[in-house]
XYZ file of C-alpha atoms in Angstrom:
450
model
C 203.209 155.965 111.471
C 205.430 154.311 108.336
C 202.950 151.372 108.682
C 199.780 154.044 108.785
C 201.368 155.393 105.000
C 201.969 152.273 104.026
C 199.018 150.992 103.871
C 197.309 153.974 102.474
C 199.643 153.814 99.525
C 198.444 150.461 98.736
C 195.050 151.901 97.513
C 196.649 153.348 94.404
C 198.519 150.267 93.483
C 195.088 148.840 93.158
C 193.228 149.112 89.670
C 191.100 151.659 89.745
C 187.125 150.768 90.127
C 185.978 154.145 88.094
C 184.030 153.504 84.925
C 182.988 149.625 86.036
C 179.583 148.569 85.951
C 179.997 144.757 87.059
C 181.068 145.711 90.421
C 180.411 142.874 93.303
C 179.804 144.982 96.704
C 179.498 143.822 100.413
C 178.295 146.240 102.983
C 178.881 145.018 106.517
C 176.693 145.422 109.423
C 173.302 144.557 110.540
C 171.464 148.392 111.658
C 169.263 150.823 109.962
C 172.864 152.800 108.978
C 173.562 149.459 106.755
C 169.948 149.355 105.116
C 170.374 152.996 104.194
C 173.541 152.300 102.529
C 172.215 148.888 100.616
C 168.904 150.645 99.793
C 170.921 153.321 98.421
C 173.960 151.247 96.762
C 171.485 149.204 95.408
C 170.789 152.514 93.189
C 174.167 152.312 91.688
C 174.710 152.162 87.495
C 178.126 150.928 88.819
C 176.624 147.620 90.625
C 176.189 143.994 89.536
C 175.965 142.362 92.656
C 175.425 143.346 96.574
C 175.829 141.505 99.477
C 175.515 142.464 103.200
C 177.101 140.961 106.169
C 175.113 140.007 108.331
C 172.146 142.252 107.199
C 168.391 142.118 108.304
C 164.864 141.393 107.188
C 164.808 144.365 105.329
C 168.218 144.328 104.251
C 167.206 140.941 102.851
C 165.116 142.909 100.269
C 167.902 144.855 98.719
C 170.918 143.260 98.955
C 171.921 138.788 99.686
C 172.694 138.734 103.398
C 175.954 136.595 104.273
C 175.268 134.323 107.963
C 177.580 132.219 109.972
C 180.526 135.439 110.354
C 181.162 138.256 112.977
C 181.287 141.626 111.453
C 184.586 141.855 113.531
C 186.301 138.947 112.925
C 188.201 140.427 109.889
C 190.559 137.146 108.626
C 187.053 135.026 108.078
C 185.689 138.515 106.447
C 188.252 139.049 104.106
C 188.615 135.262 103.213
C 184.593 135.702 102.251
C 185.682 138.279 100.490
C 188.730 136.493 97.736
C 186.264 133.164 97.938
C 183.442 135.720 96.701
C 185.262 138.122 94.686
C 184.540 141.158 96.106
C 185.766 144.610 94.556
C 184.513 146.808 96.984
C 183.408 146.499 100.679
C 181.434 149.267 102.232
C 181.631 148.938 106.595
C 179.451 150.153 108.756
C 180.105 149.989 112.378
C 183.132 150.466 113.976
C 184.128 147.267 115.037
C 185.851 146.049 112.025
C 187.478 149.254 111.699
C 189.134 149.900 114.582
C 190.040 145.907 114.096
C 192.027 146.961 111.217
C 189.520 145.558 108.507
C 190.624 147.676 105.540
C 194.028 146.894 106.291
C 193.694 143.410 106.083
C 191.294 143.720 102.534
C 193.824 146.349 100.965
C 196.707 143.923 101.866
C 194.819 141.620 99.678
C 194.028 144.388 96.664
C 190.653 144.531 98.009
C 188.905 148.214 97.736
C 186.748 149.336 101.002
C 185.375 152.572 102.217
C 186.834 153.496 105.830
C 189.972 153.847 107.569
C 192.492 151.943 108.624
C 193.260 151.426 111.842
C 195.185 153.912 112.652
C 192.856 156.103 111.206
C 189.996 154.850 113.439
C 191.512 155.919 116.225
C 190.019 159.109 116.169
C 186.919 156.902 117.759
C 188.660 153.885 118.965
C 190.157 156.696 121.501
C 188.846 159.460 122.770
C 191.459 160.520 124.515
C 193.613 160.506 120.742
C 191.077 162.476 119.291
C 191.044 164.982 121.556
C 194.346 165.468 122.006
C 193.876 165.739 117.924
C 191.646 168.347 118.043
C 194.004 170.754 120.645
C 196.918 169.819 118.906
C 195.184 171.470 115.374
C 193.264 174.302 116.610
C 189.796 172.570 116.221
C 187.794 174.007 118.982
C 186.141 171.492 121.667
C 186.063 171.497 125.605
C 189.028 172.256 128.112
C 189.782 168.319 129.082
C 192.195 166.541 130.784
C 193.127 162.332 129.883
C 194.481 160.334 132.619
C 194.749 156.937 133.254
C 194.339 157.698 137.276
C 191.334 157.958 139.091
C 192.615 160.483 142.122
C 193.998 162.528 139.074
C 190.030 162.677 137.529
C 189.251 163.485 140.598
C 190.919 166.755 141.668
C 190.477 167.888 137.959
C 186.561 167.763 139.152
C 186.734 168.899 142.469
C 188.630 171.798 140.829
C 186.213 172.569 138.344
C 183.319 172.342 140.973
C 180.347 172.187 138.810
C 178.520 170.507 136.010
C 181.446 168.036 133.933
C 181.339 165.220 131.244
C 182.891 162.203 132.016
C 184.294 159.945 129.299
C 185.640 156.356 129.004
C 188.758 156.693 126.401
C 187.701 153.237 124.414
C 184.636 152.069 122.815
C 181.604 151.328 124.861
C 178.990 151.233 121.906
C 177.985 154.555 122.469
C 177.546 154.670 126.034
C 180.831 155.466 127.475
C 179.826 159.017 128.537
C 178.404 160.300 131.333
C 176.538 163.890 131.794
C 177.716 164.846 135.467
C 175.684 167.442 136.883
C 177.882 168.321 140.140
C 180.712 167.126 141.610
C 179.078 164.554 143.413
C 177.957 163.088 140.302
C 181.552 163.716 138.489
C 183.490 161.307 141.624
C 180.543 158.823 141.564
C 181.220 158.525 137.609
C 185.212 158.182 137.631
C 184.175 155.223 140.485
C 181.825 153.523 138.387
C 184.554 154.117 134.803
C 188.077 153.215 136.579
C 187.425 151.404 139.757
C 183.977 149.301 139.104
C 185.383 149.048 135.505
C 181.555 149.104 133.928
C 182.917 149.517 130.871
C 186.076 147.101 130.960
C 189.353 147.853 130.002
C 187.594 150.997 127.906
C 187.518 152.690 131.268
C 191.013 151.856 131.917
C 191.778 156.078 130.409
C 188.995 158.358 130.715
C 188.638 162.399 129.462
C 187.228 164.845 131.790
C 185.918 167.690 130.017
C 183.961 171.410 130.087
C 180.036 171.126 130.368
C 179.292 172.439 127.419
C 175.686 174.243 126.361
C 173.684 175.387 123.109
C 172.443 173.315 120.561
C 173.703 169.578 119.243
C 174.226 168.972 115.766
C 175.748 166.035 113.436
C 177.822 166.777 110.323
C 179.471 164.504 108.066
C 182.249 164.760 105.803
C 183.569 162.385 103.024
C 187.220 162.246 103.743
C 190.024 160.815 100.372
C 193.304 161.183 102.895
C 194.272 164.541 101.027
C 191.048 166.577 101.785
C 187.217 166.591 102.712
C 184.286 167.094 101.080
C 181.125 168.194 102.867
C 178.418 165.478 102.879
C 175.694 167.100 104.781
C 174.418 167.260 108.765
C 171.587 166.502 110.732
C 170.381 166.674 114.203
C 168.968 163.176 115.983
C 167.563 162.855 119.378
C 169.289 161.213 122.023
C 166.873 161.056 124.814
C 164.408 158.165 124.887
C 160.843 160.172 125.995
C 159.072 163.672 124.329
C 160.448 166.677 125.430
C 164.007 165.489 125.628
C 163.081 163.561 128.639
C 164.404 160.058 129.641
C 167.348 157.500 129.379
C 170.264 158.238 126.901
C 169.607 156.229 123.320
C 171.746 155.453 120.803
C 169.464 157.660 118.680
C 165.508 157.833 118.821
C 164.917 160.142 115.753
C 166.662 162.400 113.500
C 166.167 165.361 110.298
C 168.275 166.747 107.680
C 168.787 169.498 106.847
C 168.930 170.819 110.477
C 167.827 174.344 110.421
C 170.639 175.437 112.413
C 172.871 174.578 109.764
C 172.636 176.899 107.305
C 175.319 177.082 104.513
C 177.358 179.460 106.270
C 177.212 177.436 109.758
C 178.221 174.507 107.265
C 181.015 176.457 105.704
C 182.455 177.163 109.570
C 182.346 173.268 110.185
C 184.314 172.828 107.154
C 187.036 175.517 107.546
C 187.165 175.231 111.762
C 186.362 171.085 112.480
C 186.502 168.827 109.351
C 189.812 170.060 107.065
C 191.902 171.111 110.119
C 191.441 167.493 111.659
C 191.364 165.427 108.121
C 194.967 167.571 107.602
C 196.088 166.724 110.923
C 195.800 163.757 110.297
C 197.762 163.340 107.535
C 200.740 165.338 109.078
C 200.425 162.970 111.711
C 201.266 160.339 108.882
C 197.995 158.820 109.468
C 195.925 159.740 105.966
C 192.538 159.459 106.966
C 190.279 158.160 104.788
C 186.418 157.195 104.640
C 183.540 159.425 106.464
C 184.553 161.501 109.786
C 181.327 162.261 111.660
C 181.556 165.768 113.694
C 179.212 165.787 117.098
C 178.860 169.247 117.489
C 177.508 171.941 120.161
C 176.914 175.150 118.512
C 176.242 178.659 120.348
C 175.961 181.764 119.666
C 177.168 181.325 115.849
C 180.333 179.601 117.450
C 181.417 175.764 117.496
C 182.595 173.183 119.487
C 183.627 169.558 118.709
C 182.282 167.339 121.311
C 183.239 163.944 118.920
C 184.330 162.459 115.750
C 183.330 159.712 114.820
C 184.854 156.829 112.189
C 181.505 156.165 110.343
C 178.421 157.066 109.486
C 176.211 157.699 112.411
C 173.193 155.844 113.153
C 169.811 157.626 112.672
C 171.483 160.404 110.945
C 172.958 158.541 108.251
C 169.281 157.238 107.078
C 168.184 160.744 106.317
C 171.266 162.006 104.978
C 170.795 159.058 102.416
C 167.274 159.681 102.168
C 168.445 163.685 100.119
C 171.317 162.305 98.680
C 170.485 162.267 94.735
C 174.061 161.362 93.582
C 175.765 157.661 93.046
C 176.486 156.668 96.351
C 178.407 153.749 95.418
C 180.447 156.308 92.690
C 181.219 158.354 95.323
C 182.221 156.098 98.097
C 184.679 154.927 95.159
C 186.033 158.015 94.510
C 186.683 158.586 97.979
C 188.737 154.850 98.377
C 191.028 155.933 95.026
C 192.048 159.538 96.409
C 190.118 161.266 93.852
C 187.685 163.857 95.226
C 189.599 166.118 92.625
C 187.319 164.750 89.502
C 184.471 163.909 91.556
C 181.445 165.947 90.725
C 179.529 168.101 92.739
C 176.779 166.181 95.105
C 173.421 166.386 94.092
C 170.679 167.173 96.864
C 167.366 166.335 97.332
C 166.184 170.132 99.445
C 163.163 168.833 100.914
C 163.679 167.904 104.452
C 163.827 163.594 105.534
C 162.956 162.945 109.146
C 163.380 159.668 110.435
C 161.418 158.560 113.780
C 163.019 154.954 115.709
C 160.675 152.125 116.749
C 162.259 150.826 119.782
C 161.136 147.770 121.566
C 159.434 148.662 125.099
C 161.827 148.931 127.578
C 165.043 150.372 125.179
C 167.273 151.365 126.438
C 167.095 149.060 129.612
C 165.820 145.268 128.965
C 163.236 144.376 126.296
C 161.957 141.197 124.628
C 162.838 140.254 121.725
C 161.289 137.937 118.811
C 158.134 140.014 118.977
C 155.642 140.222 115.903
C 155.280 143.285 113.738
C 152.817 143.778 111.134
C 151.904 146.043 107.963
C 155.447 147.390 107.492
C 154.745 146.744 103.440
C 151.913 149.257 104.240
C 153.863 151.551 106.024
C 156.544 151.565 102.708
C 153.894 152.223 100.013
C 152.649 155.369 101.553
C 153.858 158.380 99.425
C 157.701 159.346 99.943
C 158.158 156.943 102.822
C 160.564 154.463 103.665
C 160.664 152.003 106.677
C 164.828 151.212 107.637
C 165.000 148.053 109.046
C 167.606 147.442 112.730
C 166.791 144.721 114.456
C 164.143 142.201 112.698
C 164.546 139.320 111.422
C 161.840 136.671 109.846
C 159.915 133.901 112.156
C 158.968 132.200 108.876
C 157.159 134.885 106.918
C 156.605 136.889 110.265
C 158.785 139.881 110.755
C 160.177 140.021 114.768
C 161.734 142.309 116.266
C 165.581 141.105 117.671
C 166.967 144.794 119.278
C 166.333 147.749 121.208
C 166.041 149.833 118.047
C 163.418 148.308 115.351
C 162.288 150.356 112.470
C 163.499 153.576 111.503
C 160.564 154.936 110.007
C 161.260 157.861 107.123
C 159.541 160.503 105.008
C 160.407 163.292 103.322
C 158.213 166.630 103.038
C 158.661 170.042 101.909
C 159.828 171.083 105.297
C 160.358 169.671 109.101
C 156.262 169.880 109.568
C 155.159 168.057 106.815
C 158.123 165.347 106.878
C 157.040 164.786 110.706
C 153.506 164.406 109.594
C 154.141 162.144 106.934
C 156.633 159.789 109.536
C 154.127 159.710 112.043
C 151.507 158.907 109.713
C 153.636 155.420 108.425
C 154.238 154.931 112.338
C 150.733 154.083 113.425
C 150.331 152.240 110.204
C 152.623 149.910 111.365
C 150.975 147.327 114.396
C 153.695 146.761 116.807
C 152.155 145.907 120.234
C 155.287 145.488 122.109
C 157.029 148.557 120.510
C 157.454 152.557 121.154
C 158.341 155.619 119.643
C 158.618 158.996 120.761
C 156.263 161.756 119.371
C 157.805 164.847 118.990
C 160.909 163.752 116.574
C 162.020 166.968 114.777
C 160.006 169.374 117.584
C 163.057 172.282 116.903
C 162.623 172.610 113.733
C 158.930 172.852 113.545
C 158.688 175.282 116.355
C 161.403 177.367 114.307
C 158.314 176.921 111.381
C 155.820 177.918 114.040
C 157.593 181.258 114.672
C-alpha cells in the first residue's frame, strides 16, 4: 500500500503540463482503441509532436509509429521515452499497465495517463476486483474465488444451474466462460485449473451468479480523488447477426446506448464508478486513469459484471467519435489530480456506431497479409471514419495482420441513420477475405422502430 501512495504522490512533484502547447506525446498500442486516441490527440491545441508505439497503417497517418519495442517491455519503453523526450504517454492496453509502466515513467518525472500497478489490479485480477466491489457496496453477482478446483466445484453443483466461470488473471479477454448447466460449469473449472488453457491465469478462478437483462459499457475518467463521467456504449460480443456465434473481443458498438439515459448514467455514477474509485483510495491504492464498468442492467437496477483498467476496444472508437472536448487537455488534467478546474465535457448528441471488419475465420484461425482496397474511399464519405487494428502496408498495399481489421464509423442523427451510413462505407471497402456482421446497433433501431 505505502508503495501504491508513493508513487501517486510523485505526479504532483512533477511540473505541471497545463497551459503547454509544445507537448511531445506517445500513445502505446497497436488496435483501433489506439487510432481513436491518436486521431483524436492529434486534435489537441496542446500538441507539438505524437508518436505511437507500435501503431498501424492507419495510425501511420496521424501520429510517427515507433518499431523494434514490445508495448510491455516497460525499461526499453521508458528509455524511448528520456532518449525522445516525452512529456506525456497515453497507454492503451493493459499489458504495460498491469507491468507497472506508469510507475516506472513517473519514477523518471515522466507524465502518463493510467494506473499504476497496483491500481491495475482491478483487471489484472478478477478475483481483487470483486472482492472490491463486495467490500464497497457496488452491486455485482454472488461469487466465490478459490484457488481449488473441488472447491469450484461444489460451489456449482450447489448452485445447480446456469453459472459464469472466470480465470482470476488476464487471458486477453477470453478468460470467461458462459456455463449453461452444471455439466458445463465442472467441464469449465477442468479446462481453467487442471488443463491450465489459460496458464498460470487459471491458477484462481471466480464462480459467479448467471446474470440476465441487458449489457452495457460505461466509462469514467478517474484523477485518484474522484470520477468524472465520460460516457457509455453498448458493443457486440458475438461474432454472427442475431447475437449468434463465437465470443469476440468486440464485433460492433454505438454511443449513446439508449438504455442509458441520464438518469441510468447518474445510477452508474453514484452505485459503480465513485464507490469503487473511493475504495480504492481507502485501500491506499489512488486510482487513476479510465475505469471501464461492464454492466448488466434490469429492470432499472445494476450489476457490475467487470472493470476494466482502460479504454475498451470498440467502445472507445465511438465514445471518441462524440467527444468534442481536448482529449489530450483532459487526459492531462486527469494525470495532475485536477478534475476540480477541468471544464465540463463537450458532446457531440448525434449517435457514432462503429461496425468491425474481421478477417474470415475470427475468432478461430484466419490468414493474415491479405489485400484490402478503397479504404481512402470509405474515409471521404460524409461523417465517416475507418479505425485501423490490424493492417499494416505490403509496399503501398494495405494487408490485413489480425482477427479484427477495420473498425468502420459514422455518425447520424440517431442509431438508424448512423447504421446506414457504417454499412454504406463497409461495402465501399473491397476486402475479399474479410467479414462483418450486419445488424451492428439492431437494439437501438428496433427501440426507433417502436
Amino acid at each position: 500500500r505505502r508503495v501504491c501512495a508513493e508513487s501517486f504522490l510523485v505526479t504532483f512533484r512533477m511540473a505541471s503540463l497545463v497551459g503547454r502547447t509544445d507537448l511531445k506525446v506517445l500513445v502505446l498500442g497497436s488496435g483501433g482503441r489506439e487510432h481513436a486516441l491518436c486521431w483524436k490527440i492529434k486534435q489537441s491545441s496542446m500538441l507539438d509532436k505524437l508518436y505511437c508505439l507500435p501503431g498501424n497503417a492507419g495510425i501511420a497517418e496521424v501520429a510517427e509509429c515507433v518499431g523494434g519495442i514490445g508495448v510491455a517491455d516497460v525499461p526499453a519503453v521508458v528509455d524511448w521515452c528520456k532518449a525522445n523526450q516525452i512529456d506525456f504517454v497515453v497507454v492503451g492496453p493493459e499489458d504495460p499497465l498491469t507491468h507497472g509502466i506508469v510507475d516506472a515513467l513517473e519514477a523518471e518525472k515522466i507524465a502518463s495517463f493510467g494506473p499504476n500497478k497496483a491500481g491495475a489490479e482491478l483487471e489484472g485480477s478478477k478475483a481483487f476486483m470483486k472482492d472490491i466491489l463486495h467490500k464497497y457496496g457496488v452491486p455485482t453477482a454472488t461469487y466465490i474465488r478459490t484457488k481449488s478446483a473441488e472447491e469450484a466445484k461444489e460451489y456449482i453443483k450447489k448452485n445447480n444451474g446456469p453459472i459464469v466461470v472466470k480465470a482470476s488473471g488476464l487471458c486477453a479477454g477470453k478468460g470467461v466462460l458462459m456455463c449453461q448447466n452444471v455439466e458445463e460449469g465442472l467441464k469449465a473449472i477442468d479446462e481453467i485449473m487442471v488443463d491450465k488453457i489459460f496458464k498460470a491465469s487459471g491458477d484462481e478462478v471466480v464462480v459467479e451468479e448467471f446474470l440476465t437483462g441487458e449489457e452495457a459499457s460505461y466509462f469514467a475518467l478517474c484523477d485518484g480523488k474522484t470520477a468524472v463521467g465520460f460516457g457509455g456504449a453498448q458493443d457486440h460480443k458475438l461474432s454472427g447477426d442475431g447475437d449468434t456465434g463465437m465470443n469476440t473481443g468486440g464485433m460492433g458498438a454505438y454511443s449513446p446506448a439508449p438504455i442509458l439515459t441520464k438518469e441510468m448514467e447518474e445510477k452508474i455514477m453514484k452505485e459503480v464508478m465513485i464507490p469503487t474509485v473511493e475504495g480504492m483510495a481507502k485501500e491506499g491504492c489512488p486510482f487513476k486513469g479510465v475505469l471501464f464498468a461492464g454492466l448488466m442492467i434490469k429492470d432499472g437496477q445494476i450489476k457490475t459484471l467487470e472493470h476494466n483498467v482502460r479504454f475498451g476496444d470498440p467502445e472507445c472508437q465511438v465514445v471518441m467519435t462524440r467527444l468534442k472536448s481536448d482529449l489530450l487537455k483532459t487526459l492531462i488534467f486527469a494525470a495532475e489530480g485536477r478534475f476540480s478546474e477541468l471544464p465540463p465535457l463537450e458532446w457531440d448528441d448525434r449517435t457514432a456506431l462503429l461496425v468491425v471488419m474481421a478477417a474470415k475465420g475470427y475468432p478461430g484461425s484466419y490468414p493474415k497479409n491479405t489485400p484490402i482496397n478503397k479504404v481512402e474511399d470509405a474515409n471521404k464519405l460524409a461523417d465517416t471514419n475507418v479505425f485501423h487494428a490490424g493492417t499494416a502496408r505490403d509496399g503501398s498495399q494495405l494487408v490485413s495482420t489480425g482477427g479484427r481489421v477495420l473498425g468502420v464509423t459514422a455518425v447520424g442523427k440517431d442509431a438508424k441513420e448512423a447504421q446506414a451510413a457504417a454499412y454504406k462505407a463497409v461495402d465501399t471497402i473491397e476486402w475479399e477475405q474479410g467479414f462483418c456482421r450486419r445488424d451492428i446497433g439492431f437494439r437501438a433501431v428496433a427501440r426507433l422502430d417502436g
